[in-house]
Amino acid sequence: MSNLILGTSIVEDEWNLVRLPVLGEETVRKQAGKVVLFKLTGEKTYSEEQIAATVIPATGKILAPLSLWIARRGELESRLAAGELAIWLDTHEVLADLVSAFDDINQLPLIAVHVERFADGRIFSIGNLLRTRHGYQNTLRAFGDVLRDQLFFLKRCGFDSYLIRADRSAEDALASLKDFSQPYQGAVDDKQPVWRRVSRQPASQP
Amino acid sequence: MYKYDEIDQAIVDERVAQYRDQTRRYLAGELTDEEFRPLRLQNGLYIQRHAPMLRIAVPYGMLSSRQLHKLADIAARYDRGYGHFSTRQNLQLNWPKLEDVPDILAELATVQMHAIQTSGNCIRNITTDQFAGIAPDEIIDPRAVAEIMRQWSTFHPEFALLPRKFKIAVSGTKQDRAIVQAHDIGLEFYRDSDNKMAIKVWVGGGLGRTPILGSVIREHLEWQHVLTYCEAIIRVYNLHGRRDNAYKARIKILVKALGIDEFRKQVEAEWAYLKDSPNTITEAELQRVAQYFTKMPYDTLPAHDASFDSAIASNPAFAAWVKRSVHAHQQPGYRAVTLSLKPHGRAPGDATSEQMHVVADLAEKYSFGELRVSHEQNLILADVRLSDLFSIWEQARAAGLATPNIGLLTDIICCPGGDFCSLANAKSIPIAEAIQQQFDNLDYLHDIGDIELNISGCMNACGHHHIGHIGILGVDKDGSEWYQVTIGGKQGNDASIGTVIGPSFAAEEMPGVVQRLIDVYLQERTEEERFIDTVRRIGVAPFKAHVYAKKEAAHV
């Protein structure tokens, strides 16, 4: 069964995820004896060899990494024109690189943001900026370490699609989209803070 | 104080349901320890040395009598009959059961309380001056904006998982008592040349492993823009703060790395987009919230009270307490009172359920049913008549809440330390108790005068040791507990970070070390000088020389 939520429904994923291949052994970075769990914003985490070695599926809808588009654009232009290209980026990648790589990001029917770890809240600012600053109007998907307890926040930051981690139930996760009925602050999904949304009268003394 | 409407109530009720389900999933094995961790932390639940620790939010330090009665009942029913008031003006329970926490939260929700964002990498409880609204040197009462910010920061979706914790302090007085320079964001309210409420914004201050005082990012911010301006700051931080190393993840490190000018440039560029967006505060919303923070219905009283004056004249013990514990007030005939949670030989900041009930009753009877928690870990009755002070003193004294040591050496600010906290390198409470015993002479304490002594059991600096006039930091050396001493730290407008005097000491040496520091002060001080003034005038060297002098030399 599919683990992909679009809006408030579970749907089949029609996009074929393209990843950069792992060449050789991945090195584990350590700092002060501890494994480094997060990559720095702007850190380059792939090599030209990886991009060169990436196999682009010949047909169908593909969800390709931003770095692949930037380096091998010529091979992907026709797919973009056919509506068969979507782009994903990591939370440590710089959003400006995505925006400047397209004449209009709304040419993309889907942008997906990969969150490697639950605790990486950069994904929220990225979603917000895509929607508010860059006017992205099509499907915005979160994938990676996506668990139900992020969903309410992701939704409020402009995401409308969530690929729940494979070992968890997307069905259960749907409930978390409704965790709070009337949040305080304005955000992407509802720009009005509660005091502009409803009339709040002073409460009577308890 | 602020009262919930149905919107506020729905949010805390929905939070209880959400957290109850998260706990259920964890106990059922559907969430791993690592996955549950950020969820429970955002609800103030730590796993500690002996048991979980639950931190309950006391927004900007304000409590009603009804709330304090409830906290006392919760401490009695779910804990061991006491709680610990922290330097963040919150209340910590040291012994709750993990599976009871949803029920505790449900109880808290019945009195408009919660534990939301009291821990974890998110915007924490906003803190302020314990005398907000009544201090004679107040220019702006910052509590209405603090409440608006509490609501804005509660489940702010973009800032739910920041690189590290994020602390905001607000202050509206001439003399800063909220340590705005030691916070991730410090908001200093003032009236501008048009007599409008404006804010001086500090950023990048903090204690912890790398103590840094904040820098001014904006001298003048109109109050309407405080939310969007903070959003701009926190967005830059969220995207660019270091997540690769927890010790370098606070905003202060980013500000320092970029330099305040570059950081300001990035924030202002971000704010250009956010300014005037819907989160801009309206006059109507400010007024709605400000209605909860109007002046109390005071009686018109003379500036003096004969019964009070005669009690002072005839009762030296009462007079000594008044001298230390009673504070000036804007309203003639009224005073604020600090109830000491620092009796000698007890854990600083701890209060038993019985004491909480007593304080709640005192607040109900004498102070309009409200009280405050100070970041110095004491409780405040903010609106008391002069003529009631003697009765309050008698009742507080009977409950062990009237130690006349406020602002003196034994009014020690102290974290829970190695007795409770799993982060600690060393115990802090026994050090505090030993120092209190060493200086268990009130006349001597009064002679030493105003001084702040802060103890933290580790680098995280919950005891704010960097800004103590004397600061003590527990450190671990080869598995044993040692204590590093700083002097010359200070909170306030002229805040400073203390200087380490030299190699650290064993626990049993600490009362003697403090004694030697005090000896130097008493010998060197001029008539007007407090300890901190003497340190600033003569420097660290004479103190260092005396503390580290060989024992035989010390007796010469």
mmCIF file of N, CA, C and O in Angstrom, chain A residues 44-129:
data_model
loop_
_atom_site.group_PDB
_atom_site.id
_atom_site.type_symbol
_atom_site.label_atom_id
_atom_site.label_comp_id
_atom_site.label_asym_id
_atom_site.label_seq_id
_atom_site.Cartn_x
_atom_site.Cartn_y
_atom_site.Cartn_z
ATOM 1 N N LYS A 44 28.431 21.046 0.299
ATOM 2 C CA LYS A 44 28.312 20.223 -0.911
ATOM 3 C C LYS A 44 28.518 18.761 -0.528
ATOM 4 O O LYS A 44 29.528 18.401 0.053
ATOM 5 N N THR A 45 27.535 17.940 -0.827
ATOM 6 C CA THR A 45 27.581 16.573 -0.312
ATOM 7 C C THR A 45 27.613 15.520 -1.416
ATOM 8 O O THR A 45 27.399 14.361 -1.173
ATOM 9 N N TYR A 46 27.848 15.951 -2.665
ATOM 10 C CA TYR A 46 27.902 14.983 -3.754
ATOM 11 C C TYR A 46 29.091 15.352 -4.646
ATOM 12 O O TYR A 46 29.609 16.474 -4.588
ATOM 13 N N SER A 47 29.494 14.378 -5.476
ATOM 14 C CA SER A 47 30.648 14.629 -6.347
ATOM 15 C C SER A 47 30.201 14.650 -7.809
ATOM 16 O O SER A 47 29.100 14.190 -8.139
ATOM 17 N N GLU A 48 31.051 15.154 -8.641
ATOM 18 C CA GLU A 48 30.744 15.157 -10.073
ATOM 19 C C GLU A 48 30.640 13.735 -10.612
ATOM 20 O O GLU A 48 29.847 13.451 -11.515
ATOM 21 N N GLU A 49 31.425 12.838 -10.011
ATOM 22 C CA GLU A 49 31.343 11.432 -10.426
ATOM 23 C C GLU A 49 29.958 10.862 -10.145
ATOM 24 O O GLU A 49 29.400 10.126 -10.950
ATOM 25 N N GLN A 50 29.424 11.208 -8.996
ATOM 26 C CA GLN A 50 28.081 10.712 -8.648
ATOM 27 C C GLN A 50 27.044 11.213 -9.649
ATOM 28 O O GLN A 50 26.167 10.472 -10.077
ATOM 29 N N ILE A 51 27.146 12.491 -9.984
ATOM 30 C CA ILE A 51 26.184 13.057 -10.928
ATOM 31 C C ILE A 51 26.333 12.383 -12.294
ATOM 32 O O ILE A 51 25.343 11.998 -12.921
ATOM 33 N N ALA A 52 27.594 12.187 -12.690
ATOM 34 C CA ALA A 52 27.840 11.557 -13.992
ATOM 35 C C ALA A 52 27.320 10.125 -14.018
ATOM 36 O O ALA A 52 26.836 9.637 -15.047
ATOM 37 N N ALA A 53 27.391 9.447 -12.878
ATOM 38 C CA ALA A 53 27.008 8.031 -12.825
ATOM 39 C C ALA A 53 25.501 7.820 -12.636
ATOM 40 O O ALA A 53 25.028 6.686 -12.655
ATOM 41 N N THR A 54 24.769 8.906 -12.450
ATOM 42 C CA THR A 54 23.333 8.766 -12.190
ATOM 43 C C THR A 54 22.611 8.316 -13.473
ATOM 44 O O THR A 54 22.801 8.887 -14.548
ATOM 45 N N VAL A 55 21.810 7.278 -13.332
ATOM 46 C CA VAL A 55 21.042 6.766 -14.465
ATOM 47 C C VAL A 55 19.692 7.470 -14.502
ATOM 48 O O VAL A 55 18.931 7.440 -13.521
ATOM 49 N N ILE A 56 19.413 8.143 -15.597
ATOM 50 C CA ILE A 56 18.141 8.832 -15.745
ATOM 51 C C ILE A 56 17.156 7.884 -16.440
ATOM 52 O O ILE A 56 17.418 7.459 -17.567
ATOM 53 N N PRO A 57 16.052 7.522 -15.788
ATOM 54 C CA PRO A 57 15.089 6.633 -16.433
ATOM 55 C C PRO A 57 14.626 7.229 -17.765
ATOM 56 O O PRO A 57 14.385 8.437 -17.852
ATOM 57 N N ALA A 58 14.517 6.384 -18.764
ATOM 58 C CA ALA A 58 14.244 6.873 -20.125
ATOM 59 C C ALA A 58 12.821 7.366 -20.309
ATOM 60 O O ALA A 58 12.558 8.253 -21.121
ATOM 61 N N THR A 59 11.909 6.800 -19.539
ATOM 62 C CA THR A 59 10.513 7.203 -19.702
ATOM 63 C C THR A 59 9.871 7.437 -18.340
ATOM 64 O O THR A 59 10.425 7.079 -17.297
ATOM 65 N N GLY A 60 8.697 8.051 -18.372
ATOM 66 C CA GLY A 60 7.894 8.221 -17.167
ATOM 67 C C GLY A 60 8.251 9.486 -16.395
ATOM 68 O O GLY A 60 9.165 10.232 -16.770
ATOM 69 N N LYS A 61 7.506 9.707 -15.350
ATOM 70 C CA LYS A 61 7.696 10.909 -14.535
ATOM 71 C C LYS A 61 8.846 10.683 -13.561
ATOM 72 O O LYS A 61 8.840 9.696 -12.819
ATOM 73 N N ILE A 62 9.781 11.597 -13.569
ATOM 74 C CA ILE A 62 10.931 11.420 -12.679
ATOM 75 C C ILE A 62 11.062 12.581 -11.699
ATOM 76 O O ILE A 62 10.826 13.749 -12.021
ATOM 77 N N LEU A 63 11.423 12.209 -10.474
ATOM 78 C CA LEU A 63 11.681 13.179 -9.405
ATOM 79 C C LEU A 63 13.191 13.200 -9.211
ATOM 80 O O LEU A 63 13.762 12.295 -8.601
ATOM 81 N N ALA A 64 13.826 14.208 -9.788
ATOM 82 C CA ALA A 64 15.285 14.217 -9.883
ATOM 83 C C ALA A 64 15.908 15.186 -8.887
ATOM 84 O O ALA A 64 15.309 16.204 -8.541
ATOM 85 N N PRO A 65 17.121 14.874 -8.451
ATOM 86 C CA PRO A 65 17.799 15.801 -7.535
ATOM 87 C C PRO A 65 18.193 17.104 -8.239
ATOM 88 O O PRO A 65 18.527 17.098 -9.431
ATOM 89 N N LEU A 66 18.142 18.177 -7.489
ATOM 90 C CA LEU A 66 18.470 19.497 -8.029
ATOM 91 C C LEU A 66 19.847 19.501 -8.689
ATOM 92 O O LEU A 66 20.037 20.077 -9.771
ATOM 93 N N SER A 67 20.809 18.839 -8.056
ATOM 94 C CA SER A 67 22.177 18.853 -8.578
ATOM 95 C C SER A 67 22.241 18.219 -9.965
ATOM 96 O O SER A 67 23.039 18.618 -10.802
ATOM 97 N N LEU A 68 21.394 17.229 -10.200
ATOM 98 C CA LEU A 68 21.373 16.568 -11.500
ATOM 99 C C LEU A 68 20.854 17.532 -12.575
ATOM 100 O O LEU A 68 21.399 17.616 -13.689
ATOM 101 N N TRP A 69 19.812 18.238 -12.250
ATOM 102 C CA TRP A 69 19.258 19.233 -13.184
ATOM 103 C C TRP A 69 20.301 20.299 -13.519
ATOM 104 O O TRP A 69 20.506 20.653 -14.677
ATOM 105 N N ILE A 70 20.979 20.765 -12.499
ATOM 106 C CA ILE A 70 21.953 21.834 -12.720
ATOM 107 C C ILE A 70 23.096 21.343 -13.625
ATOM 108 O O ILE A 70 23.517 22.032 -14.546
ATOM 109 N N ALA A 71 23.554 20.099 -13.408
ATOM 110 C CA ALA A 71 24.723 19.606 -14.144
ATOM 111 C C ALA A 71 24.370 19.004 -15.509
ATOM 112 O O ALA A 71 25.172 19.041 -16.433
ATOM 113 N N ARG A 72 23.191 18.419 -15.622
ATOM 114 C CA ARG A 72 22.870 17.704 -16.866
ATOM 115 C C ARG A 72 21.530 18.177 -17.440
ATOM 116 O O ARG A 72 20.712 17.397 -17.933
ATOM 117 N N ARG A 73 21.362 19.451 -17.396
ATOM 118 C CA ARG A 73 20.125 20.083 -17.808
ATOM 119 C C ARG A 73 19.692 19.689 -19.224
ATOM 120 O O ARG A 73 18.502 19.447 -19.473
ATOM 121 N N GLY A 74 20.686 19.633 -20.126
ATOM 122 C CA GLY A 74 20.397 19.333 -21.524
ATOM 123 C C GLY A 74 19.629 18.023 -21.704
ATOM 124 O O GLY A 74 18.741 17.927 -22.558
ATOM 125 N N GLU A 75 19.942 17.040 -20.863
ATOM 126 C CA GLU A 75 19.281 15.741 -20.988
ATOM 127 C C GLU A 75 17.876 15.742 -20.411
ATOM 128 O O GLU A 75 17.121 14.781 -20.589
ATOM 129 N N LEU A 76 17.545 16.801 -19.660
ATOM 130 C CA LEU A 76 16.271 16.793 -18.931
ATOM 131 C C LEU A 76 15.273 17.826 -19.451
ATOM 132 O O LEU A 76 14.107 17.803 -19.074
ATOM 133 N N GLU A 77 15.729 18.719 -20.323
ATOM 134 C CA GLU A 77 14.858 19.806 -20.812
ATOM 135 C C GLU A 77 13.549 19.283 -21.403
ATOM 136 O O GLU A 77 12.466 19.795 -21.133
ATOM 137 N N SER A 78 13.689 18.223 -22.228
ATOM 138 C CA SER A 78 12.487 17.713 -22.907
ATOM 139 C C SER A 78 11.506 17.110 -21.895
ATOM 140 O O SER A 78 10.291 17.196 -22.051
ATOM 141 N N ARG A 79 12.059 16.547 -20.845
ATOM 142 C CA ARG A 79 11.190 15.950 -19.821
ATOM 143 C C ARG A 79 10.432 17.041 -19.067
ATOM 144 O O ARG A 79 9.270 16.871 -18.718
ATOM 145 N N LEU A 80 11.130 18.130 -18.849
ATOM 146 C CA LEU A 80 10.476 19.264 -18.186
ATOM 147 C C LEU A 80 9.323 19.769 -19.053
ATOM 148 O O LEU A 80 8.209 19.979 -18.562
ATOM 149 N N ALA A 81 9.620 19.920 -20.352
ATOM 150 C CA ALA A 81 8.602 20.420 -21.270
ATOM 151 C C ALA A 81 7.391 19.481 -21.327
ATOM 152 O O ALA A 81 6.247 19.910 -21.490
ATOM 153 N N ALA A 82 7.647 18.184 -21.153
ATOM 154 C CA ALA A 82 6.571 17.190 -21.213
ATOM 155 C C ALA A 82 5.826 17.042 -19.880
ATOM 156 O O ALA A 82 4.923 16.219 -19.746
ATOM 157 N N GLY A 83 6.249 17.822 -18.901
ATOM 158 C CA GLY A 83 5.591 17.702 -17.593
ATOM 159 C C GLY A 83 5.986 16.447 -16.848
ATOM 160 O O GLY A 83 5.284 15.987 -15.956
ATOM 161 N N GLU A 84 7.141 15.890 -17.228
ATOM 162 C CA GLU A 84 7.588 14.638 -16.610
ATOM 163 C C GLU A 84 8.757 14.830 -15.648
ATOM 164 O O GLU A 84 9.365 13.867 -15.205
ATOM 165 N N LEU A 85 9.054 16.089 -15.324
ATOM 166 C CA LEU A 85 10.189 16.335 -14.428
ATOM 167 C C LEU A 85 9.729 17.062 -13.167
ATOM 168 O O LEU A 85 9.073 18.108 -13.234
ATOM 169 N N ALA A 86 10.081 16.490 -12.039
ATOM 170 C CA ALA A 86 9.950 17.168 -10.746
ATOM 171 C C ALA A 86 11.339 17.202 -10.104
ATOM 172 O O ALA A 86 12.228 16.449 -10.516
ATOM 173 N N ILE A 87 11.527 18.087 -9.150
ATOM 174 C CA ILE A 87 12.852 18.267 -8.548
ATOM 175 C C ILE A 87 12.769 18.093 -7.042
ATOM 176 O O ILE A 87 11.809 18.524 -6.401
ATOM 177 N N TRP A 88 13.794 17.429 -6.499
ATOM 178 C CA TRP A 88 13.888 17.386 -5.031
ATOM 179 C C TRP A 88 15.212 17.980 -4.582
ATOM 180 O O TRP A 88 16.195 17.984 -5.326
ATOM 181 N N LEU A 89 15.186 18.515 -3.373
ATOM 182 C CA LEU A 89 16.428 19.021 -2.790
ATOM 183 C C LEU A 89 16.483 18.634 -1.325
ATOM 184 O O LEU A 89 15.459 18.308 -0.714
ATOM 185 N N ASP A 90 17.689 18.662 -0.784
ATOM 186 C CA ASP A 90 17.893 18.360 0.636
ATOM 187 C C ASP A 90 17.737 19.624 1.465
ATOM 188 O O ASP A 90 17.911 20.744 0.957
ATOM 189 N N THR A 91 17.468 19.432 2.758
ATOM 190 C CA THR A 91 17.286 20.600 3.634
ATOM 191 C C THR A 91 18.560 21.429 3.763
ATOM 192 O O THR A 91 18.485 22.596 4.136
ATOM 193 N N HIS A 92 19.722 20.840 3.465
ATOM 194 C CA HIS A 92 20.942 21.643 3.595
ATOM 195 C C HIS A 92 21.306 22.336 2.284
ATOM 196 O O HIS A 92 22.267 23.088 2.223
ATOM 197 N N GLU A 93 20.539 22.075 1.238
ATOM 198 C CA GLU A 93 20.811 22.775 -0.016
ATOM 199 C C GLU A 93 20.232 24.190 0.023
ATOM 200 O O GLU A 93 19.298 24.472 0.767
ATOM 201 N N VAL A 94 20.805 25.039 -0.810
ATOM 202 C CA VAL A 94 20.412 26.449 -0.785
ATOM 203 C C VAL A 94 19.254 26.669 -1.759
ATOM 204 O O VAL A 94 19.350 26.355 -2.942
ATOM 205 N N LEU A 95 18.171 27.195 -1.230
ATOM 206 C CA LEU A 95 16.955 27.336 -2.028
ATOM 207 C C LEU A 95 17.164 28.230 -3.254
ATOM 208 O O LEU A 95 16.590 27.983 -4.328
ATOM 209 N N ALA A 96 18.011 29.238 -3.098
ATOM 210 C CA ALA A 96 18.259 30.160 -4.214
ATOM 211 C C ALA A 96 18.794 29.410 -5.435
ATOM 212 O O ALA A 96 18.531 29.799 -6.584
ATOM 213 N N ASP A 97 19.528 28.315 -5.197
ATOM 214 C CA ASP A 97 20.066 27.535 -6.316
ATOM 215 C C ASP A 97 18.937 26.884 -7.124
ATOM 216 O O ASP A 97 19.046 26.729 -8.339
ATOM 217 N N LEU A 98 17.882 26.496 -6.442
ATOM 218 C CA LEU A 98 16.726 25.929 -7.141
ATOM 219 C C LEU A 98 16.006 27.025 -7.927
ATOM 220 O O LEU A 98 15.687 26.863 -9.113
ATOM 221 N N VAL A 99 15.763 28.110 -7.263
ATOM 222 C CA VAL A 99 14.971 29.183 -7.885
ATOM 223 C C VAL A 99 15.681 29.718 -9.124
ATOM 224 O O VAL A 99 15.057 29.941 -10.171
ATOM 225 N N SER A 100 17.001 29.878 -9.033
ATOM 226 C CA SER A 100 17.727 30.467 -10.162
ATOM 227 C C SER A 100 17.943 29.467 -11.296
ATOM 228 O O SER A 100 18.329 29.838 -12.399
ATOM 229 N N ALA A 101 17.683 28.185 -11.036
ATOM 230 C CA ALA A 101 17.908 27.165 -12.067
ATOM 231 C C ALA A 101 16.720 26.998 -13.013
ATOM 232 O O ALA A 101 16.776 26.224 -13.955
ATOM 233 N N PHE A 102 15.639 27.713 -12.732
ATOM 234 C CA PHE A 102 14.455 27.628 -13.603
ATOM 235 C C PHE A 102 13.986 29.032 -13.974
ATOM 236 O O PHE A 102 14.082 29.953 -13.164
ATOM 237 N N ASP A 103 13.458 29.168 -15.190
ATOM 238 C CA ASP A 103 12.870 30.451 -15.564
ATOM 239 C C ASP A 103 11.680 30.743 -14.650
ATOM 240 O O ASP A 103 11.441 31.864 -14.244
ATOM 241 N N ASP A 104 10.949 29.674 -14.371
ATOM 242 C CA ASP A 104 9.756 29.813 -13.533
ATOM 243 C C ASP A 104 9.598 28.484 -12.793
ATOM 244 O O ASP A 104 9.398 27.440 -13.429
ATOM 245 N N ILE A 105 9.690 28.511 -11.481
ATOM 246 C CA ILE A 105 9.614 27.218 -10.760
ATOM 247 C C ILE A 105 8.235 26.583 -10.881
ATOM 248 O O ILE A 105 8.073 25.387 -10.633
ATOM 249 N N ASN A 106 7.248 27.363 -11.292
ATOM 250 C CA ASN A 106 5.923 26.763 -11.497
ATOM 251 C C ASN A 106 5.847 25.891 -12.756
ATOM 252 O O ASN A 106 4.821 25.276 -13.024
ATOM 253 N N GLN A 107 6.956 25.845 -13.514
ATOM 254 C CA GLN A 107 7.053 24.816 -14.569
ATOM 255 C C GLN A 107 7.090 23.417 -13.952
ATOM 256 O O GLN A 107 6.799 22.432 -14.619
ATOM 257 N N LEU A 108 7.492 23.363 -12.690
ATOM 258 C CA LEU A 108 7.609 22.065 -12.024
ATOM 259 C C LEU A 108 6.270 21.684 -11.409
ATOM 260 O O LEU A 108 5.729 22.427 -10.588
ATOM 261 N N PRO A 109 5.724 20.525 -11.777
ATOM 262 C CA PRO A 109 4.454 20.112 -11.158
ATOM 263 C C PRO A 109 4.632 19.683 -9.701
ATOM 264 O O PRO A 109 3.676 19.637 -8.941
ATOM 265 N N LEU A 110 5.884 19.378 -9.327
ATOM 266 C CA LEU A 110 6.145 18.903 -7.963
ATOM 267 C C LEU A 110 7.546 19.339 -7.553
ATOM 268 O O LEU A 110 8.498 19.206 -8.320
ATOM 269 N N ILE A 111 7.640 19.871 -6.335
ATOM 270 C CA ILE A 111 8.949 20.049 -5.694
ATOM 271 C C ILE A 111 8.899 19.234 -4.409
ATOM 272 O O ILE A 111 7.902 19.278 -3.667
ATOM 273 N N ALA A 112 9.949 18.473 -4.159
ATOM 274 C CA ALA A 112 9.995 17.665 -2.937
ATOM 275 C C ALA A 112 11.221 18.065 -2.126
ATOM 276 O O ALA A 112 12.276 18.356 -2.681
ATOM 277 N N VAL A 113 11.048 18.119 -0.805
ATOM 278 C CA VAL A 113 12.154 18.451 0.091
ATOM 279 C C VAL A 113 12.460 17.215 0.929
ATOM 280 O O VAL A 113 11.561 16.641 1.559
ATOM 281 N N HIS A 114 13.718 16.824 0.882
ATOM 282 C CA HIS A 114 14.140 15.628 1.612
ATOM 283 C C HIS A 114 14.665 16.009 2.986
ATOM 284 O O HIS A 114 15.578 16.828 3.106
ATOM 285 N N VAL A 115 14.064 15.444 4.032
ATOM 286 C CA VAL A 115 14.534 15.698 5.388
ATOM 287 C C VAL A 115 15.158 14.411 5.906
ATOM 288 O O VAL A 115 14.515 13.373 6.003
ATOM 289 N N GLU A 116 16.469 14.495 6.169
ATOM 290 C CA GLU A 116 17.196 13.288 6.551
ATOM 291 C C GLU A 116 16.856 12.877 7.976
ATOM 292 O O GLU A 116 16.821 11.699 8.307
ATOM 293 N N ARG A 117 16.627 13.886 8.823
ATOM 294 C CA ARG A 117 16.297 13.599 10.214
ATOM 295 C C ARG A 117 15.103 14.429 10.664
ATOM 296 O O ARG A 117 15.000 15.611 10.367
ATOM 297 N N PHE A 118 14.254 13.755 11.419
ATOM 298 C CA PHE A 118 13.049 14.367 11.976
ATOM 299 C C PHE A 118 13.326 15.759 12.555
ATOM 300 O O PHE A 118 12.588 16.709 12.312
ATOM 301 N N ALA A 119 14.422 15.876 13.314
ATOM 302 C CA ALA A 119 14.669 17.102 14.078
ATOM 303 C C ALA A 119 15.169 18.262 13.217
ATOM 304 O O ALA A 119 15.439 19.341 13.733
ATOM 305 N N ASP A 120 15.289 18.062 11.921
ATOM 306 C CA ASP A 120 15.818 19.119 11.058
ATOM 307 C C ASP A 120 14.695 20.067 10.621
ATOM 308 O O ASP A 120 13.992 19.819 9.642
ATOM 309 N N GLY A 121 14.540 21.167 11.350
ATOM 310 C CA GLY A 121 13.435 22.101 11.087
ATOM 311 C C GLY A 121 13.676 23.059 9.934
ATOM 312 O O GLY A 121 12.839 23.926 9.678
ATOM 313 N N ARG A 122 14.797 22.918 9.235
ATOM 314 C CA ARG A 122 15.011 23.782 8.062
ATOM 315 C C ARG A 122 13.911 23.570 7.033
ATOM 316 O O ARG A 122 13.569 24.479 6.271
ATOM 317 N N ILE A 123 13.374 22.358 6.987
ATOM 318 C CA ILE A 123 12.344 22.050 6.009
ATOM 319 C C ILE A 123 11.154 23.008 6.128
ATOM 320 O O ILE A 123 10.526 23.360 5.124
ATOM 321 N N PHE A 124 10.881 23.469 7.332
ATOM 322 C CA PHE A 124 9.734 24.364 7.517
ATOM 323 C C PHE A 124 9.981 25.724 6.853
ATOM 324 O O PHE A 124 9.111 26.278 6.190
ATOM 325 N N SER A 125 11.181 26.260 7.054
ATOM 326 C CA SER A 125 11.495 27.561 6.425
ATOM 327 C C SER A 125 11.557 27.427 4.904
ATOM 328 O O SER A 125 11.138 28.329 4.172
ATOM 329 N N ILE A 126 12.076 26.292 4.437
ATOM 330 C CA ILE A 126 12.157 26.089 2.988
ATOM 331 C C ILE A 126 10.760 26.063 2.372
ATOM 332 O O ILE A 126 10.499 26.710 1.349
ATOM 333 N N GLY A 127 9.843 25.338 3.001
ATOM 334 C CA GLY A 127 8.461 25.285 2.500
ATOM 335 C C GLY A 127 7.826 26.668 2.498
ATOM 336 O O GLY A 127 7.230 27.109 1.503
ATOM 337 N N ASN A 128 8.013 27.360 3.618
ATOM 338 C CA ASN A 128 7.457 28.698 3.744
ATOM 339 C C ASN A 128 7.965 29.620 2.636
ATOM 340 O O ASN A 128 7.183 30.307 1.961
ATOM 341 N N LEU A 129 9.281 29.609 2.430
ATOM 342 C CA LEU A 129 9.870 30.496 1.425
ATOM 343 C C LEU A 129 9.402 30.129 0.012
ATOM 344 O O LEU A 129 9.133 31.010 -0.814
#
